[in-house]
Amino acid sequence: MKRPRLRLRLRLTVRRVAVAGLLLLVTGCSTGPSLENKGAVTAPPGDSHHLTIGSAGFTESDLLAQMYALLLNQAGYKTSLLTVANRELYEPALESGQIDVVPEYAATFADWLNAKTNGPDAPAVGSPDLATTMRALRRLATPRGLTVLDPGKAVDQNAFAVARSYATQHHLKTLSDLGASGLKVRLAAGDECVQRPYCEPGLKKVYGIDITAVDPKGVGTTQAKSAVQNGQDQMVLTTTTDATLDQFGLVLLADDKHLQNADYVVPVVNRSRAGSEGVTKALGKLNEVLTTADLASMNQQVDSWRRLAQDVARTYLKDKGLLK
């Protein structure tokens, strides 16, 4: 139940490249090394000095792409930024080298590649365990000429929030607390929640929460959060980096039994163009500092304070000592 990354908002340092141009590039190019082309997969990692950084068109992806570009620029690379909001387009472009680097989410991307490789009905390979998820993701990405760099601390998972007053009244800090309370819960979420294992079925099975109905107001939308704020609904499906919860008087309940998959932020690169130690080292610096709370704060600055993603990214990196 992610924002269209599925769920994967850029603007700036260079002129934004027209998406229509990318469409022509993607439709006219190959999709990277075939699964049988072991030579392409095992060739030495490339180190192109002009790299295209992809963004998936929503705020958080914009911010990550801007930070990647700034760190790579400082490391001596020239970068261009390109927004493509559809994974069906930007992933083949990543394989072919039209895009060199993208910020991704481990479990979501693993499941997407798995469906692409093994069919839409293939069992999911993303899981709540990060190590297991990363092994599956790298196993699927490598034959396609992609290298998945190490994840950091930041994770953008599905999450559930209730009104602060409701949490205080019923002594709720975790989803287990809510299940044990026996309270009847009307859940504001996307309509697919009734079928997704990490949504209504998981909340019932794993936590024993009495979900009486799913109110189809979307994932983390203003309408959905307002419904919980005014008491129409008791809980809303949102994400761990939602920066607007305080505005609605909402708080997250901890996923203490790890229902949600390990959607840690990971850079994915085209091995033949950006698989070098220089790229890995430059982007790895972000892992040492970036947290889920940092992402939520930066999202808020862009979405609520109307600051430019480029400016927010630059300020953050300077404040953390990663940018001169």
Short mmCIF file of C-alpha atoms in Angstrom, two decimals:
data_model
loop_
_atom_site.label_atom_id
_atom_site.label_comp_id
_atom_site.label_asym_id
_atom_site.label_seq_id
_atom_site.Cartn_x
_atom_site.Cartn_y
_atom_site.Cartn_z
CA MET A 1 0.00 0.00 0.00
CA LYS A 2 2.68 2.33 -0.96
CA ARG A 3 2.35 5.59 -2.79
CA PRO A 4 2.95 4.98 -6.44
CA ARG A 5 6.45 3.69 -6.19
CA LEU A 6 4.48 1.22 -7.42
CA ARG A 7 4.71 4.08 -4.55
CA LEU A 8 7.65 5.99 -6.62
CA ARG A 9 8.01 13.48 -7.02
CA LEU A 10 12.44 16.67 -9.55
CA ARG A 11 13.10 19.70 -10.44
CA LEU A 12 16.30 21.52 -10.45
CA THR A 13 20.18 21.76 -10.66
CA VAL A 14 19.79 21.18 -14.38
CA ARG A 15 16.80 21.67 -16.60
CA ARG A 16 14.29 18.94 -16.14
CA VAL A 17 14.44 16.48 -19.03
CA ALA A 18 11.10 15.92 -20.73
CA VAL A 19 9.54 12.60 -19.86
CA ALA A 20 8.45 12.19 -23.44
CA GLY A 21 12.11 12.11 -24.40
CA LEU A 22 12.75 9.29 -22.00
CA LEU A 23 9.83 7.35 -23.40
CA LEU A 24 11.49 7.43 -26.79
CA LEU A 25 14.77 6.36 -25.30
CA VAL A 26 13.28 3.49 -23.35
CA THR A 27 11.15 2.14 -26.15
CA GLY A 28 14.11 2.23 -28.48
CA CYS A 29 16.70 0.58 -26.25
CA SER A 30 17.40 -2.83 -24.85
CA THR A 31 16.66 -3.81 -21.27
CA GLY A 32 20.23 -4.47 -20.18
CA PRO A 33 22.07 -7.78 -20.20
CA SER A 34 19.95 -10.85 -20.72
CA LEU A 35 19.78 -13.37 -17.92
CA GLU A 36 22.04 -15.66 -19.93
CA ASN A 37 24.65 -13.00 -20.75
CA LYS A 38 27.09 -13.77 -17.96
CA GLY A 39 29.86 -11.74 -19.60
CA ALA A 40 27.90 -8.50 -19.24
CA VAL A 41 27.09 -9.29 -15.63
CA THR A 42 30.66 -10.13 -14.64
CA ALA A 43 32.38 -7.30 -16.53
CA PRO A 44 34.33 -4.83 -14.35
CA PRO A 45 32.11 -2.13 -12.81
CA GLY A 46 31.99 1.03 -14.91
CA ASP A 47 32.83 4.54 -13.80
CA SER A 48 31.17 7.03 -16.13
CA HIS A 49 31.91 10.62 -15.16
CA HIS A 50 28.48 11.92 -16.21
CA LEU A 51 25.67 10.20 -14.36
CA THR A 52 21.91 10.57 -14.70
CA ILE A 53 20.10 10.38 -11.36
CA GLY A 54 16.49 9.23 -11.55
CA SER A 55 13.62 10.38 -9.36
CA ALA A 56 10.21 8.73 -9.20
CA GLY A 57 8.36 12.02 -9.02
CA PHE A 58 7.22 12.32 -5.39
CA THR A 59 8.78 14.51 -2.69
CA GLU A 60 10.86 11.90 -0.92
CA SER A 61 12.30 10.51 -4.13
CA ASP A 62 13.12 14.06 -5.29
CA LEU A 63 14.98 14.71 -2.03
CA LEU A 64 16.98 11.50 -2.24
CA ALA A 65 17.88 12.10 -5.88
CA GLN A 66 19.01 15.65 -5.06
CA MET A 67 21.20 14.39 -2.22
CA TYR A 68 22.69 11.69 -4.45
CA ALA A 69 23.49 14.29 -7.11
CA LEU A 70 25.10 16.69 -4.62
CA LEU A 71 27.26 13.95 -3.09
CA LEU A 72 28.34 12.68 -6.51
CA ASN A 73 29.10 16.21 -7.72
CA GLN A 74 31.36 16.71 -4.71
CA ALA A 75 33.09 13.42 -5.55
CA GLY A 76 33.94 14.73 -9.02
CA TYR A 77 31.06 13.44 -11.11
CA LYS A 78 28.82 15.52 -13.36
CA THR A 79 25.15 14.74 -12.82
CA SER A 80 21.81 15.28 -14.50
CA LEU A 81 18.43 14.79 -12.87
CA LEU A 82 15.50 13.03 -14.53
CA THR A 83 11.98 12.43 -13.22
CA VAL A 84 10.01 9.38 -14.37
CA ALA A 85 7.04 8.52 -12.16
CA ASN A 86 6.45 5.07 -13.60
CA ARG A 87 8.67 2.15 -12.54
CA GLU A 88 7.66 0.28 -15.69
CA LEU A 89 9.61 2.97 -17.57
CA TYR A 90 12.47 3.96 -15.30
CA GLU A 91 13.60 0.46 -14.35
CA PRO A 92 14.29 -0.62 -17.97
CA ALA A 93 16.03 2.73 -18.47
CA LEU A 94 18.20 1.92 -15.47
CA GLU A 95 19.07 -1.46 -16.94
CA SER A 96 19.98 0.07 -20.31
CA GLY A 97 22.09 2.91 -18.87
CA GLN A 98 19.76 5.77 -19.81
CA ILE A 99 19.48 6.27 -16.05
CA ASP A 100 22.48 5.42 -13.87
CA VAL A 101 21.30 5.76 -10.28
CA VAL A 102 17.89 5.70 -8.57
CA PRO A 103 16.76 5.70 -4.93
CA GLU A 104 14.66 2.62 -4.27
CA TYR A 105 12.98 0.75 -1.42
CA ALA A 106 14.34 -2.71 -0.70
CA ALA A 107 11.26 -4.89 -0.24
CA THR A 108 9.09 -3.09 -2.79
CA PHE A 109 11.79 -3.24 -5.47
CA ALA A 110 12.58 -6.88 -4.69
CA ASP A 111 8.95 -7.85 -5.16
CA TRP A 112 8.70 -5.77 -8.34
CA LEU A 113 11.77 -7.43 -9.90
CA ASN A 114 10.55 -10.81 -8.76
CA ALA A 115 7.21 -10.31 -10.52
CA LYS A 116 9.03 -9.08 -13.63
CA THR A 117 11.33 -12.11 -13.62
CA ASN A 118 9.02 -14.87 -12.41
CA GLY A 119 5.55 -13.58 -13.24
CA PRO A 120 2.89 -11.61 -11.36
CA ASP A 121 1.79 -14.65 -9.36
CA ALA A 122 5.26 -15.47 -8.03
CA PRO A 123 5.44 -15.65 -4.21
CA ALA A 124 6.67 -12.41 -2.68
CA VAL A 125 10.37 -12.25 -1.76
CA GLY A 126 10.26 -9.01 0.24
CA SER A 127 9.96 -9.63 3.97
CA PRO A 128 10.20 -7.82 7.31
CA ASP A 129 13.77 -9.12 7.64
CA LEU A 130 16.23 -6.74 5.96
CA ALA A 131 19.01 -9.27 5.40
CA THR A 132 16.65 -11.77 3.77
CA THR A 133 15.12 -9.05 1.62
CA MET A 134 18.52 -7.72 0.49
CA ARG A 135 19.71 -11.19 -0.51
CA ALA A 136 16.62 -11.71 -2.64
CA LEU A 137 16.87 -8.22 -4.15
CA ARG A 138 20.52 -8.61 -5.12
CA ARG A 139 19.91 -12.07 -6.54
CA LEU A 140 17.25 -10.60 -8.84
CA ALA A 141 19.07 -7.36 -9.68
CA THR A 142 22.53 -8.73 -10.56
CA PRO A 143 21.54 -10.64 -13.73
CA ARG A 144 19.96 -7.42 -15.01
CA GLY A 145 23.21 -5.49 -14.74
CA LEU A 146 22.11 -3.67 -11.60
CA THR A 147 24.00 -3.26 -8.34
CA VAL A 148 22.10 -2.64 -5.13
CA LEU A 149 24.20 -0.63 -2.69
CA ASP A 150 23.95 -1.02 1.07
CA PRO A 151 20.86 0.28 2.86
CA GLY A 152 21.18 2.84 5.62
CA LYS A 153 19.01 3.56 8.65
CA ALA A 154 16.12 5.25 6.83
CA VAL A 155 13.03 3.17 6.14
CA ASP A 156 9.75 4.23 4.56
CA GLN A 157 7.23 1.59 5.49
CA ASN A 158 3.49 1.45 5.69
CA ALA A 159 2.40 2.54 9.17
CA PHE A 160 -0.77 3.03 11.18
CA ALA A 161 -1.73 6.16 13.14
CA VAL A 162 -4.47 7.03 15.62
CA ALA A 163 -5.55 10.27 17.23
CA ARG A 164 -3.22 11.30 20.06
CA SER A 165 -6.18 11.72 22.39
CA TYR A 166 -7.41 8.21 21.49
CA ALA A 167 -3.97 6.73 22.16
CA THR A 168 -3.77 8.51 25.52
CA GLN A 169 -7.28 7.51 26.56
CA HIS A 170 -6.69 3.81 25.81
CA HIS A 171 -2.97 3.64 26.73
CA LEU A 172 -1.88 2.71 23.20
CA LYS A 173 1.73 2.79 22.03
CA THR A 174 1.87 -0.28 19.79
CA LEU A 175 -0.39 -2.19 17.45
CA SER A 176 -0.27 -5.02 20.00
CA ASP A 177 -1.73 -2.63 22.57
CA LEU A 178 -4.61 -1.89 20.20
CA GLY A 179 -5.26 -5.58 19.58
CA ALA A 180 -5.24 -6.35 23.30
CA SER A 181 -7.64 -3.50 24.00
CA GLY A 182 -10.52 -5.18 22.16
CA LEU A 183 -11.54 -1.84 20.66
CA LYS A 184 -13.53 -1.87 17.45
CA VAL A 185 -11.60 -0.03 14.73
CA ARG A 186 -12.76 1.55 11.51
CA LEU A 187 -9.66 1.93 9.31
CA ALA A 188 -9.13 4.73 6.77
CA ALA A 189 -7.02 3.27 3.96
CA GLY A 190 -6.97 2.40 0.27
CA ASP A 191 -9.67 0.05 -0.94
CA GLU A 192 -7.04 -2.67 -1.62
CA CYS A 193 -6.38 -2.83 2.13
CA VAL A 194 -9.05 -5.48 2.55
CA GLN A 195 -6.90 -7.93 0.54
CA ARG A 196 -3.30 -6.94 1.27
CA PRO A 197 -1.62 -9.19 3.89
CA TYR A 198 0.10 -6.24 5.58
CA CYS A 199 -3.16 -4.32 5.95
CA GLU A 200 -6.57 -5.53 7.21
CA PRO A 201 -5.81 -9.29 7.08
CA GLY A 202 -2.43 -8.80 8.80
CA LEU A 203 -3.80 -6.48 11.46
CA LYS A 204 -6.40 -9.10 12.31
CA LYS A 205 -4.14 -12.16 12.13
CA VAL A 206 -0.92 -10.79 13.61
CA TYR A 207 -2.29 -8.29 16.11
CA GLY A 208 -5.86 -9.43 16.73
CA ILE A 209 -7.23 -5.96 15.95
CA ASP A 210 -10.99 -5.88 15.47
CA ILE A 211 -11.27 -4.09 12.11
CA THR A 212 -14.98 -3.49 11.57
CA ALA A 213 -14.64 -1.73 8.20
CA VAL A 214 -12.15 -0.21 5.79
CA ASP A 215 -13.06 3.36 4.86
CA PRO A 216 -11.61 3.76 1.31
CA LYS A 217 -10.17 7.26 1.64
CA GLY A 218 -6.67 6.44 0.37
CA VAL A 219 -3.24 5.98 1.93
CA GLY A 220 -2.27 8.90 4.15
CA THR A 221 -4.52 11.36 2.33
CA THR A 222 -5.80 14.54 3.97
CA GLN A 223 -9.29 13.11 3.81
CA ALA A 224 -8.21 9.91 5.55
CA LYS A 225 -6.32 11.68 8.33
CA SER A 226 -9.17 14.14 8.85
CA ALA A 227 -11.55 11.20 9.31
CA VAL A 228 -9.43 9.92 12.19
CA GLN A 229 -8.97 13.40 13.60
CA ASN A 230 -12.73 13.96 13.82
CA GLY A 231 -13.49 10.45 15.11
CA GLN A 232 -15.28 9.13 12.02
CA ASP A 233 -12.51 6.51 11.79
CA GLN A 234 -10.18 5.28 14.53
CA MET A 235 -7.01 4.52 12.56
CA VAL A 236 -5.37 5.51 9.26
CA LEU A 237 -2.90 3.76 6.99
CA THR A 238 -0.01 6.09 6.21
CA THR A 239 3.82 5.81 6.10
CA THR A 240 6.67 6.10 8.57
CA THR A 241 7.91 9.29 6.89
CA ASP A 242 4.54 11.07 6.89
CA ALA A 243 5.44 14.62 7.95
CA THR A 244 1.92 15.89 8.57
CA LEU A 245 0.69 13.71 11.44
CA ASP A 246 1.17 16.43 14.06
CA GLN A 247 -1.05 18.79 12.07
CA PHE A 248 -3.91 16.32 12.48
CA GLY A 249 -3.15 15.42 16.09
CA LEU A 250 -2.15 11.87 15.11
CA VAL A 251 0.55 9.52 16.38
CA LEU A 252 1.97 6.29 14.94
CA LEU A 253 1.48 3.00 16.73
CA ALA A 254 4.66 0.90 16.66
CA ASP A 255 4.67 -2.19 14.43
CA ASP A 256 6.12 -4.21 17.32
CA LYS A 257 5.57 -7.61 15.67
CA HIS A 258 7.09 -6.50 12.34
CA LEU A 259 4.12 -6.96 10.05
CA GLN A 260 5.53 -4.53 7.47
CA ASN A 261 8.25 -5.37 4.99
CA ALA A 262 11.79 -3.98 5.15
CA ASP A 263 11.41 -1.00 2.83
CA TYR A 264 14.78 0.57 3.65
CA VAL A 265 16.09 3.19 1.27
CA VAL A 266 18.72 1.72 -1.07
CA PRO A 267 20.55 3.27 -4.04
CA VAL A 268 20.39 1.08 -7.15
CA VAL A 269 22.96 1.68 -9.91
CA ASN A 270 23.67 0.51 -13.42
CA ARG A 271 26.78 -1.61 -12.84
CA SER A 272 28.42 -0.93 -16.21
CA ARG A 273 28.22 2.86 -15.76
CA ALA A 274 28.04 3.55 -12.02
CA GLY A 275 29.24 0.42 -10.28
CA SER A 276 32.58 1.89 -9.23
CA GLU A 277 34.00 2.30 -5.76
CA GLY A 278 33.83 6.07 -6.22
CA VAL A 279 30.05 6.03 -6.61
CA THR A 280 29.60 3.51 -3.82
CA LYS A 281 31.74 5.55 -1.43
CA ALA A 282 30.05 8.86 -2.27
CA LEU A 283 26.52 7.55 -1.79
CA GLY A 284 27.50 5.44 1.22
CA LYS A 285 28.19 8.59 3.24
CA LEU A 286 24.47 9.22 3.41
CA ASN A 287 23.92 5.88 5.14
CA GLU A 288 25.89 7.04 8.14
CA VAL A 289 23.51 9.90 8.97
CA LEU A 290 20.13 9.65 7.20
CA THR A 291 17.29 8.42 9.44
CA THR A 292 13.57 7.89 9.00
CA ALA A 293 12.93 10.98 11.15
CA ASP A 294 15.27 13.02 8.92
CA LEU A 295 13.30 12.01 5.83
CA ALA A 296 10.00 12.90 7.51
CA SER A 297 11.40 16.32 8.48
CA MET A 298 12.64 17.03 4.94
CA ASN A 299 9.34 15.88 3.43
CA GLN A 300 7.58 18.36 5.71
CA GLN A 301 9.83 21.22 4.63
CA VAL A 302 8.96 20.58 0.99
CA ASP A 303 5.30 19.63 1.31
CA SER A 304 4.20 21.95 4.12
CA TRP A 305 6.72 24.79 4.10
CA ARG A 306 6.97 24.89 0.27
CA ARG A 307 10.76 24.85 0.21
CA LEU A 308 12.53 23.52 -2.89
CA ALA A 309 13.77 19.95 -2.65
CA GLN A 310 17.21 21.02 -3.90
CA ASP A 311 17.55 23.61 -1.12
CA VAL A 312 16.35 21.24 1.59
CA ALA A 313 18.74 18.52 0.42
CA ARG A 314 21.72 20.89 0.31
CA THR A 315 21.01 22.32 3.76
CA TYR A 316 20.68 18.84 5.25
CA LEU A 317 23.96 17.60 3.80
CA LYS A 318 25.78 20.73 4.98
CA ASP A 319 24.31 20.44 8.46
CA LYS A 320 25.55 16.84 8.63
CA GLY A 321 29.03 17.79 7.46
CA LEU A 322 28.74 15.86 4.18
CA LEU A 323 28.85 18.87 1.88
CA LYS A 324 31.28 21.76 1.83
#
